[in-house]
Amino acid sequence: MNKEMTSIIRRLNTVFSGTPWYGQPVLAVLESIHDVDVYQTPYNGGHSLIELLYHMINWTNFVLKRIEKDPVQDVRYFEQHDWITIDPAKHTWEKGMEALKASQQRLIDLLGQQDDELLREIVDERKYNYKFMLHGLADHYIYHLGQMAYLKKWLEK
């Protein structure tokens, strides 16, 4: 029985598309962003909505690739692709949303195949275990969700 893994999957699903305690889930907030300029930054040096979206995709894929034990897309790969330069011809809101949903679904599917033992293993090239990393991903979603919700309101004025 995989009680811990089931609990983590439930948490990730709740934060992403369920009914979290704090308010709207990631998907509801992001799907409400359609009439604002996702490329506009709030101030010099701040991140745009599209930059935040692709940042979230990057770190969701980081977690996914760590679980898959991918030797090609290692930690350095994701660090190099952290705050990428956004090309509006290539990085659209729609493509980003599709990529985030696909990464989340792939992650949930993969976690459903894992045992609780994985949670105690140390993540390659890191000093923490998979349990810490997976809870961190949920926290990461919530952190950036707050930024995005606030930025959306600011841009709608």
Tab-separated table of N, CA and C in Angstrom:
chain	number	residue	atom	x	y	z
A	1	MET	N	0.844	-1.184	0.000
A	1	MET	CA	0.000	0.000	0.000
A	1	MET	C	0.891	1.250	0.000
A	2	ASN	N	0.562	2.205	-0.814
A	2	ASN	CA	1.373	3.402	-0.987
A	2	ASN	C	0.649	4.629	-0.440
A	3	LYS	N	0.514	4.679	0.867
A	3	LYS	CA	-0.230	5.769	1.500
A	3	LYS	C	0.408	7.129	1.256
A	4	GLU	N	1.724	7.214	1.412
A	4	GLU	CA	2.398	8.501	1.239
A	4	GLU	C	2.319	8.986	-0.201
A	5	MET	N	2.551	8.095	-1.149
A	5	MET	CA	2.502	8.472	-2.561
A	5	MET	C	1.084	8.895	-2.938
A	6	THR	N	0.108	8.169	-2.462
A	6	THR	CA	-1.288	8.520	-2.728
A	6	THR	C	-1.611	9.904	-2.168
A	7	SER	N	-1.104	10.200	-0.996
A	7	SER	CA	-1.321	11.505	-0.376
A	7	SER	C	-0.665	12.618	-1.189
A	8	ILE	N	0.523	12.384	-1.686
A	8	ILE	CA	1.230	13.386	-2.487
A	8	ILE	C	0.516	13.598	-3.814
A	9	ILE	N	0.087	12.529	-4.444
A	9	ILE	CA	-0.666	12.651	-5.696
A	9	ILE	C	-1.936	13.464	-5.455
A	10	ARG	N	-2.622	13.176	-4.370
A	10	ARG	CA	-3.845	13.916	-4.039
A	10	ARG	C	-3.534	15.403	-3.857
A	11	ARG	N	-2.444	15.703	-3.159
A	11	ARG	CA	-2.075	17.109	-2.936
A	11	ARG	C	-1.748	17.807	-4.249
A	12	LEU	N	-0.951	17.173	-5.089
A	12	LEU	CA	-0.609	17.775	-6.377
A	12	LEU	C	-1.857	18.008	-7.230
A	13	ASN	N	-2.765	17.043	-7.239
A	13	ASN	CA	-4.009	17.200	-7.995
A	13	ASN	C	-4.887	18.304	-7.425
A	14	THR	N	-4.952	18.396	-6.096
A	14	THR	CA	-5.764	19.430	-5.451
A	14	THR	C	-5.231	20.820	-5.787
A	15	VAL	N	-3.929	20.998	-5.663
A	15	VAL	CA	-3.314	22.294	-5.951
A	15	VAL	C	-3.484	22.648	-7.426
A	16	PHE	N	-3.353	21.656	-8.289
A	16	PHE	CA	-3.380	21.917	-9.726
A	16	PHE	C	-4.791	22.126	-10.266
A	17	SER	N	-5.718	21.262	-9.874
A	17	SER	CA	-7.040	21.350	-10.495
A	17	SER	C	-8.197	20.986	-9.574
A	18	GLY	N	-7.934	20.849	-8.303
A	18	GLY	CA	-8.976	20.444	-7.367
A	18	GLY	C	-9.625	21.610	-6.656
A	19	THR	N	-9.914	21.392	-5.386
A	19	THR	CA	-10.538	22.414	-4.555
A	19	THR	C	-9.648	22.661	-3.340
A	20	PRO	N	-8.589	23.455	-3.515
A	20	PRO	CA	-7.677	23.701	-2.402
A	20	PRO	C	-8.297	24.596	-1.337
A	21	TRP	N	-7.785	24.488	-0.148
A	21	TRP	CA	-8.259	25.265	0.990
A	21	TRP	C	-8.102	26.763	0.768
A	22	TYR	N	-7.016	27.184	0.130
A	22	TYR	CA	-6.665	28.598	0.007
A	22	TYR	C	-7.446	29.345	-1.064
A	23	GLY	N	-8.167	28.654	-1.933
A	23	GLY	CA	-8.902	29.342	-2.998
A	23	GLY	C	-8.867	28.566	-4.291
A	24	GLN	N	-8.649	29.251	-5.408
A	24	GLN	CA	-8.661	28.610	-6.716
A	24	GLN	C	-7.386	27.812	-6.979
A	25	PRO	N	-7.519	26.700	-7.696
A	25	PRO	CA	-6.339	25.926	-8.067
A	25	PRO	C	-5.602	26.571	-9.248
A	26	VAL	N	-4.426	26.074	-9.513
A	26	VAL	CA	-3.578	26.579	-10.593
A	26	VAL	C	-4.350	26.662	-11.905
A	27	LEU	N	-4.967	25.582	-12.295
A	27	LEU	CA	-5.624	25.521	-13.600
A	27	LEU	C	-6.733	26.563	-13.728
A	28	ALA	N	-7.534	26.750	-12.704
A	28	ALA	CA	-8.622	27.734	-12.770
A	28	ALA	C	-8.078	29.146	-12.965
A	29	VAL	N	-7.033	29.487	-12.234
A	29	VAL	CA	-6.458	30.827	-12.369
A	29	VAL	C	-5.843	31.000	-13.750
A	30	LEU	N	-5.064	30.026	-14.193
A	30	LEU	CA	-4.389	30.162	-15.483
A	30	LEU	C	-5.372	30.172	-16.644
A	31	GLU	N	-6.443	29.400	-16.540
A	31	GLU	CA	-7.445	29.389	-17.608
A	31	GLU	C	-8.253	30.684	-17.646
A	32	SER	N	-8.226	31.458	-16.578
A	32	SER	CA	-8.927	32.749	-16.566
A	32	SER	C	-8.083	33.859	-17.188
A	33	ILE	N	-6.858	33.555	-17.517
A	33	ILE	CA	-5.951	34.546	-18.103
A	33	ILE	C	-6.037	34.419	-19.623
A	34	HIS	N	-6.869	35.242	-20.217
A	34	HIS	CA	-6.991	35.192	-21.668
A	34	HIS	C	-7.168	36.569	-22.287
A	35	ASP	N	-7.637	37.526	-21.515
A	35	ASP	CA	-7.857	38.862	-22.049
A	35	ASP	C	-6.809	39.870	-21.586
A	36	VAL	N	-5.712	39.393	-21.012
A	36	VAL	CA	-4.666	40.304	-20.561
A	36	VAL	C	-3.398	40.060	-21.377
A	37	ASP	N	-2.531	41.038	-21.380
A	37	ASP	CA	-1.276	40.929	-22.112
A	37	ASP	C	-0.293	40.093	-21.307
A	38	VAL	N	-0.167	38.823	-21.655
A	38	VAL	CA	0.669	37.902	-20.883
A	38	VAL	C	2.162	38.189	-21.039
A	39	TYR	N	2.526	39.024	-22.006
A	39	TYR	CA	3.937	39.348	-22.236
A	39	TYR	C	4.370	40.606	-21.492
A	40	GLN	N	3.433	41.344	-20.917
A	40	GLN	CA	3.751	42.598	-20.231
A	40	GLN	C	4.323	42.315	-18.847
A	41	THR	N	5.394	43.048	-18.497
A	41	THR	CA	5.987	42.920	-17.168
A	41	THR	C	5.468	44.041	-16.275
A	42	PRO	N	5.330	43.782	-14.988
A	42	PRO	CA	4.760	44.783	-14.087
A	42	PRO	C	5.694	45.945	-13.793
A	43	TYR	N	6.979	45.741	-13.912
A	43	TYR	CA	7.979	46.771	-13.657
A	43	TYR	C	9.298	46.266	-14.222
A	44	ASN	N	10.266	47.127	-14.292
A	44	ASN	CA	11.566	46.747	-14.834
A	44	ASN	C	12.153	45.603	-14.012
A	45	GLY	N	12.342	44.473	-14.640
A	45	GLY	CA	12.934	43.323	-13.969
A	45	GLY	C	11.929	42.317	-13.448
A	46	GLY	N	10.649	42.661	-13.436
A	46	GLY	CA	9.626	41.720	-12.985
A	46	GLY	C	9.323	40.707	-14.082
A	47	HIS	N	8.715	39.625	-13.694
A	47	HIS	CA	8.381	38.579	-14.660
A	47	HIS	C	6.960	38.738	-15.177
A	48	SER	N	6.805	38.471	-16.458
A	48	SER	CA	5.487	38.497	-17.089
A	48	SER	C	4.751	37.199	-16.770
A	49	LEU	N	3.465	37.178	-17.060
A	49	LEU	CA	2.676	35.964	-16.868
A	49	LEU	C	3.233	34.815	-17.695
A	50	ILE	N	3.618	35.091	-18.925
A	50	ILE	CA	4.137	34.029	-19.794
A	50	ILE	C	5.470	33.494	-19.280
A	51	GLU	N	6.307	34.372	-18.740
A	51	GLU	CA	7.573	33.910	-18.158
A	51	GLU	C	7.311	33.014	-16.951
A	52	LEU	N	6.367	33.399	-16.127
A	52	LEU	CA	6.024	32.583	-14.959
A	52	LEU	C	5.472	31.220	-15.377
A	53	LEU	N	4.643	31.208	-16.421
A	53	LEU	CA	4.085	29.946	-16.906
A	53	LEU	C	5.196	29.002	-17.374
A	54	TYR	N	6.105	29.506	-18.188
A	54	TYR	CA	7.176	28.643	-18.708
A	54	TYR	C	8.176	28.256	-17.610
A	55	HIS	N	8.325	29.083	-16.613
A	55	HIS	CA	9.139	28.728	-15.447
A	55	HIS	C	8.507	27.543	-14.705
A	56	MET	N	7.197	27.588	-14.537
A	56	MET	CA	6.495	26.478	-13.868
A	56	MET	C	6.609	25.188	-14.682
A	57	ILE	N	6.517	25.308	-15.984
A	57	ILE	CA	6.669	24.133	-16.856
A	57	ILE	C	8.068	23.539	-16.679
A	58	ASN	N	9.076	24.390	-16.676
A	58	ASN	CA	10.451	23.933	-16.535
A	58	ASN	C	10.638	23.092	-15.271
A	59	TRP	N	10.141	23.585	-14.139
A	59	TRP	CA	10.385	22.878	-12.884
A	59	TRP	C	9.454	21.683	-12.693
A	60	THR	N	8.307	21.687	-13.349
A	60	THR	CA	7.481	20.469	-13.359
A	60	THR	C	8.214	19.386	-14.148
A	61	ASN	N	8.803	19.786	-15.282
A	61	ASN	CA	9.573	18.828	-16.084
A	61	ASN	C	10.828	18.369	-15.352
A	62	PHE	N	11.434	19.247	-14.568
A	62	PHE	CA	12.582	18.854	-13.753
A	62	PHE	C	12.196	17.691	-12.832
A	63	VAL	N	11.088	17.849	-12.130
A	63	VAL	CA	10.626	16.802	-11.212
A	63	VAL	C	10.327	15.524	-11.987
A	64	LEU	N	9.649	15.657	-13.101
A	64	LEU	CA	9.320	14.506	-13.941
A	64	LEU	C	10.582	13.778	-14.396
A	65	LYS	N	11.551	14.509	-14.874
A	65	LYS	CA	12.793	13.894	-15.363
A	65	LYS	C	13.632	13.293	-14.241
A	66	ARG	N	13.545	13.840	-13.041
A	66	ARG	CA	14.259	13.233	-11.920
A	66	ARG	C	13.625	11.879	-11.586
A	67	ILE	N	12.322	11.792	-11.623
A	67	ILE	CA	11.649	10.517	-11.330
A	67	ILE	C	11.941	9.503	-12.430
A	68	GLU	N	12.015	9.976	-13.667
A	68	GLU	CA	12.341	9.090	-14.793
A	68	GLU	C	13.824	8.721	-14.816
A	69	LYS	N	14.619	9.389	-13.959
A	69	LYS	CA	16.067	9.159	-13.888
A	69	LYS	C	16.731	9.440	-15.241
A	70	ASP	N	16.300	10.505	-15.879
A	70	ASP	CA	16.802	10.909	-17.188
A	70	ASP	C	18.227	11.451	-17.056
A	71	PRO	N	19.220	10.777	-17.670
A	71	PRO	CA	20.602	11.242	-17.557
A	71	PRO	C	20.927	12.403	-18.503
A	72	VAL	N	20.097	12.622	-19.520
A	72	VAL	CA	20.372	13.671	-20.498
A	72	VAL	C	19.907	15.024	-19.980
A	73	GLN	N	18.664	15.093	-19.547
A	73	GLN	CA	18.139	16.348	-19.003
A	73	GLN	C	18.398	16.353	-17.502
A	74	ASP	N	19.640	16.689	-17.166
A	74	ASP	CA	20.059	16.691	-15.773
A	74	ASP	C	19.737	18.028	-15.114
A	75	VAL	N	20.190	18.199	-13.908
A	75	VAL	CA	19.909	19.414	-13.149
A	75	VAL	C	20.381	20.651	-13.903
A	76	ARG	N	21.562	20.600	-14.473
A	76	ARG	CA	22.099	21.762	-15.194
A	76	ARG	C	21.207	22.154	-16.368
A	77	TYR	N	20.638	21.179	-17.043
A	77	TYR	CA	19.733	21.470	-18.157
A	77	TYR	C	18.587	22.369	-17.684
A	78	PHE	N	17.968	22.009	-16.568
A	78	PHE	CA	16.820	22.772	-16.074
A	78	PHE	C	17.227	24.115	-15.482
A	79	GLU	N	18.404	24.170	-14.899
A	79	GLU	CA	18.903	25.454	-14.410
A	79	GLU	C	19.147	26.405	-15.579
A	80	GLN	N	19.648	25.880	-16.697
A	80	GLN	CA	19.895	26.695	-17.886
A	80	GLN	C	18.600	27.136	-18.557
A	81	HIS	N	17.531	26.369	-18.363
A	81	HIS	CA	16.242	26.689	-18.981
A	81	HIS	C	15.272	27.317	-17.983
A	82	ASP	N	15.791	27.809	-16.887
A	82	ASP	CA	14.944	28.420	-15.875
A	82	ASP	C	14.248	29.633	-16.483
A	83	TRP	N	14.630	30.792	-16.321
A	83	TRP	CA	13.932	31.962	-16.855
A	83	TRP	C	14.371	32.192	-18.298
A	84	ILE	N	13.740	31.472	-19.217
A	84	ILE	CA	14.111	31.543	-20.628
A	84	ILE	C	13.661	32.860	-21.251
A	85	THR	N	14.300	33.204	-22.359
A	85	THR	CA	13.867	34.347	-23.140
A	85	THR	C	12.639	33.926	-23.926
A	86	ILE	N	11.571	34.651	-23.734
A	86	ILE	CA	10.302	34.304	-24.370
A	86	ILE	C	10.246	34.878	-25.780
A	87	ASP	N	9.943	34.014	-26.729
A	87	ASP	CA	9.724	34.410	-28.120
A	87	ASP	C	8.224	34.268	-28.372
A	88	PRO	N	7.492	35.375	-28.528
A	88	PRO	CA	6.041	35.298	-28.703
A	88	PRO	C	5.587	34.439	-29.878
A	89	ALA	N	6.439	34.277	-30.879
A	89	ALA	CA	6.078	33.411	-32.006
A	89	ALA	C	6.130	31.928	-31.610
A	90	LYS	N	6.949	31.637	-30.628
A	90	LYS	CA	7.147	30.246	-30.191
A	90	LYS	C	6.458	29.954	-28.864
A	91	HIS	N	6.510	30.888	-27.943
A	91	HIS	CA	5.989	30.693	-26.588
A	91	HIS	C	4.655	31.408	-26.431
A	92	THR	N	3.594	30.721	-26.772
A	92	THR	CA	2.261	31.298	-26.621
A	92	THR	C	1.635	30.801	-25.327
A	93	TRP	N	0.607	31.508	-24.890
A	93	TRP	CA	-0.109	31.093	-23.681
A	93	TRP	C	-0.737	29.719	-23.897
A	94	GLU	N	-1.334	29.515	-25.066
A	94	GLU	CA	-2.011	28.242	-25.360
A	94	GLU	C	-1.023	27.075	-25.348
A	95	LYS	N	0.127	27.251	-26.002
A	95	LYS	CA	1.141	26.190	-26.022
A	95	LYS	C	1.674	25.921	-24.623
A	96	GLY	N	1.873	26.985	-23.858
A	96	GLY	CA	2.345	26.829	-22.488
A	96	GLY	C	1.335	26.076	-21.637
A	97	MET	N	0.075	26.424	-21.777
A	97	MET	CA	-0.968	25.733	-21.009
A	97	MET	C	-1.014	24.251	-21.368
A	98	GLU	N	-0.928	23.953	-22.639
A	98	GLU	CA	-0.911	22.549	-23.072
A	98	GLU	C	0.288	21.820	-22.479
A	99	ALA	N	1.448	22.462	-22.505
A	99	ALA	CA	2.666	21.842	-21.981
A	99	ALA	C	2.573	21.620	-20.472
A	100	LEU	N	2.049	22.601	-19.742
A	100	LEU	CA	1.923	22.442	-18.292
A	100	LEU	C	0.946	21.326	-17.946
A	101	LYS	N	-0.194	21.294	-18.616
A	101	LYS	CA	-1.184	20.232	-18.368
A	101	LYS	C	-0.589	18.864	-18.688
A	102	ALA	N	0.112	18.763	-19.802
A	102	ALA	CA	0.710	17.479	-20.203
A	102	ALA	C	1.778	17.032	-19.200
A	103	SER	N	2.610	17.962	-18.754
A	103	SER	CA	3.652	17.621	-17.774
A	103	SER	C	3.038	17.169	-16.460
A	104	GLN	N	2.019	17.883	-16.015
A	104	GLN	CA	1.343	17.519	-14.772
A	104	GLN	C	0.710	16.131	-14.890
A	105	GLN	N	0.032	15.873	-16.005
A	105	GLN	CA	-0.618	14.576	-16.175
A	105	GLN	C	0.411	13.454	-16.246
A	106	ARG	N	1.494	13.679	-16.971
A	106	ARG	CA	2.560	12.667	-17.066
A	106	ARG	C	3.157	12.396	-15.686
A	107	LEU	N	3.358	13.448	-14.911
A	107	LEU	CA	3.900	13.296	-13.563
A	107	LEU	C	2.954	12.477	-12.688
A	108	ILE	N	1.677	12.802	-12.704
A	108	ILE	CA	0.699	12.075	-11.890
A	108	ILE	C	0.642	10.612	-12.319
A	109	ASP	N	0.638	10.371	-13.623
A	109	ASP	CA	0.621	8.988	-14.123
A	109	ASP	C	1.854	8.226	-13.650
A	110	LEU	N	3.008	8.860	-13.735
A	110	LEU	CA	4.261	8.223	-13.322
A	110	LEU	C	4.287	7.972	-11.816
A	111	LEU	N	3.833	8.941	-11.041
A	111	LEU	CA	3.798	8.763	-9.587
A	111	LEU	C	2.871	7.618	-9.194
A	112	GLY	N	1.801	7.440	-9.940
A	112	GLY	CA	0.874	6.353	-9.667
A	112	GLY	C	1.487	4.968	-9.845
A	113	GLN	N	2.610	4.900	-10.525
A	113	GLN	CA	3.312	3.636	-10.746
A	113	GLN	C	4.427	3.399	-9.729
A	114	GLN	N	4.638	4.370	-8.832
A	114	GLN	CA	5.758	4.300	-7.896
A	114	GLN	C	5.318	3.808	-6.522
A	115	ASP	N	6.280	3.263	-5.797
A	115	ASP	CA	6.052	2.843	-4.416
A	115	ASP	C	6.513	3.946	-3.467
A	116	ASP	N	6.067	3.855	-2.230
A	116	ASP	CA	6.482	4.812	-1.206
A	116	ASP	C	7.993	4.831	-1.010
A	117	GLU	N	8.673	3.743	-1.355
A	117	GLU	CA	10.130	3.690	-1.180
A	117	GLU	C	10.823	4.804	-1.969
A	118	LEU	N	10.275	5.171	-3.134
A	118	LEU	CA	10.877	6.237	-3.931
A	118	LEU	C	10.977	7.531	-3.121
A	119	LEU	N	10.004	7.786	-2.288
A	119	LEU	CA	9.951	9.048	-1.542
A	119	LEU	C	11.140	9.232	-0.610
A	120	ARG	N	11.748	8.145	-0.187
A	120	ARG	CA	12.888	8.222	0.726
A	120	ARG	C	14.229	8.301	-0.006
A	121	GLU	N	14.226	8.017	-1.294
A	121	GLU	CA	15.461	8.085	-2.089
A	121	GLU	C	15.900	9.538	-2.253
A	122	ILE	N	17.214	9.723	-2.345
A	122	ILE	CA	17.782	11.049	-2.572
A	122	ILE	C	17.744	11.348	-4.070
A	123	VAL	N	17.290	12.530	-4.422
A	123	VAL	CA	17.226	12.974	-5.812
A	123	VAL	C	18.658	13.151	-6.318
A	124	ASP	N	18.914	12.672	-7.553
A	124	ASP	CA	20.265	12.791	-8.100
A	124	ASP	C	20.699	14.256	-8.150
A	125	GLU	N	21.931	14.476	-7.809
A	125	GLU	CA	22.571	15.793	-7.782
A	125	GLU	C	21.933	16.762	-6.786
A	126	ARG	N	21.206	16.247	-5.827
A	126	ARG	CA	20.582	17.075	-4.792
A	126	ARG	C	20.835	16.449	-3.430
A	127	LYS	N	20.523	17.175	-2.362
A	127	LYS	CA	20.728	16.666	-1.010
A	127	LYS	C	19.400	16.381	-0.315
A	128	TYR	N	18.327	16.300	-1.084
A	128	TYR	CA	17.008	16.042	-0.511
A	128	TYR	C	16.365	14.843	-1.197
A	129	ASN	N	15.315	14.334	-0.567
A	129	ASN	CA	14.654	13.150	-1.114
A	129	ASN	C	13.462	13.534	-1.994
A	130	TYR	N	12.876	12.515	-2.630
A	130	TYR	CA	11.769	12.734	-3.546
A	130	TYR	C	10.526	13.281	-2.837
A	131	LYS	N	10.308	12.873	-1.606
A	131	LYS	CA	9.170	13.389	-0.854
A	131	LYS	C	9.276	14.905	-0.713
A	132	PHE	N	10.430	15.388	-0.328
A	132	PHE	CA	10.678	16.823	-0.174
A	132	PHE	C	10.488	17.535	-1.512
A	133	MET	N	11.013	16.955	-2.594
A	133	MET	CA	10.915	17.560	-3.911
A	133	MET	C	9.457	17.646	-4.373
A	134	LEU	N	8.685	16.604	-4.158
A	134	LEU	CA	7.297	16.601	-4.612
A	134	LEU	C	6.437	17.585	-3.824
A	135	HIS	N	6.657	17.652	-2.527
A	135	HIS	CA	5.957	18.677	-1.743
A	135	HIS	C	6.418	20.069	-2.184
A	136	GLY	N	7.689	20.185	-2.520
A	136	GLY	CA	8.223	21.451	-3.009
A	136	GLY	C	7.578	21.883	-4.315
A	137	LEU	N	7.271	20.929	-5.192
A	137	LEU	CA	6.603	21.272	-6.448
A	137	LEU	C	5.217	21.855	-6.174
A	138	ALA	N	4.478	21.243	-5.265
A	138	ALA	CA	3.159	21.791	-4.903
A	138	ALA	C	3.310	23.199	-4.340
A	139	ASP	N	4.298	23.395	-3.477
A	139	ASP	CA	4.559	24.724	-2.906
A	139	ASP	C	4.949	25.721	-4.001
A	140	HIS	N	5.733	25.269	-4.945
A	140	HIS	CA	6.173	26.108	-6.061
A	140	HIS	C	4.970	26.568	-6.879
A	141	TYR	N	4.065	25.656	-7.153
A	141	TYR	CA	2.832	26.019	-7.863
A	141	TYR	C	2.083	27.115	-7.096
A	142	ILE	N	1.895	26.908	-5.809
A	142	ILE	CA	1.128	27.856	-4.997
A	142	ILE	C	1.826	29.213	-4.962
A	143	TYR	N	3.121	29.219	-4.794
A	143	TYR	CA	3.904	30.461	-4.741
A	143	TYR	C	3.700	31.283	-6.012
A	144	HIS	N	3.888	30.644	-7.159
A	144	HIS	CA	3.758	31.379	-8.420
A	144	HIS	C	2.301	31.659	-8.770
A	145	LEU	N	1.403	30.845	-8.296
A	145	LEU	CA	-0.015	31.097	-8.514
A	145	LEU	C	-0.414	32.430	-7.893
A	146	GLY	N	0.061	32.687	-6.691
A	146	GLY	CA	-0.219	33.966	-6.042
A	146	GLY	C	0.318	35.134	-6.852
A	147	GLN	N	1.530	34.990	-7.359
A	147	GLN	CA	2.109	36.047	-8.187
A	147	GLN	C	1.266	36.279	-9.437
A	148	MET	N	0.849	35.185	-10.050
A	148	MET	CA	0.102	35.293	-11.300
A	148	MET	C	-1.287	35.895	-11.078
A	149	ALA	N	-1.935	35.513	-10.009
A	149	ALA	CA	-3.262	36.065	-9.714
A	149	ALA	C	-3.160	37.565	-9.465
A	150	TYR	N	-2.151	37.974	-8.726
A	150	TYR	CA	-1.950	39.395	-8.445
A	150	TYR	C	-1.605	40.158	-9.733
A	151	LEU	N	-0.715	39.607	-10.546
A	151	LEU	CA	-0.311	40.242	-11.781
A	151	LEU	C	-1.485	40.344	-12.750
A	152	LYS	N	-2.310	39.338	-12.802
A	152	LYS	CA	-3.500	39.366	-13.661
A	152	LYS	C	-4.397	40.537	-13.259
A	153	LYS	N	-4.641	40.699	-11.980
A	153	LYS	CA	-5.476	41.820	-11.521
A	153	LYS	C	-4.836	43.154	-11.867
A	154	TRP	N	-3.540	43.252	-11.701
A	154	TRP	CA	-2.827	44.487	-12.015
A	154	TRP	C	-2.942	44.817	-13.498
A	155	LEU	N	-2.838	43.825	-14.365
A	155	LEU	CA	-2.889	44.039	-15.809
A	155	LEU	C	-4.301	44.360	-16.295
A	156	GLU	N	-5.297	43.931	-15.577
A	156	GLU	CA	-6.687	44.178	-15.990
A	156	GLU	C	-7.136	45.610	-15.712
A	157	LYS	N	-6.350	46.358	-14.974
A	157	LYS	CA	-6.738	47.748	-14.650
A	157	LYS	C	-6.551	48.663	-15.829
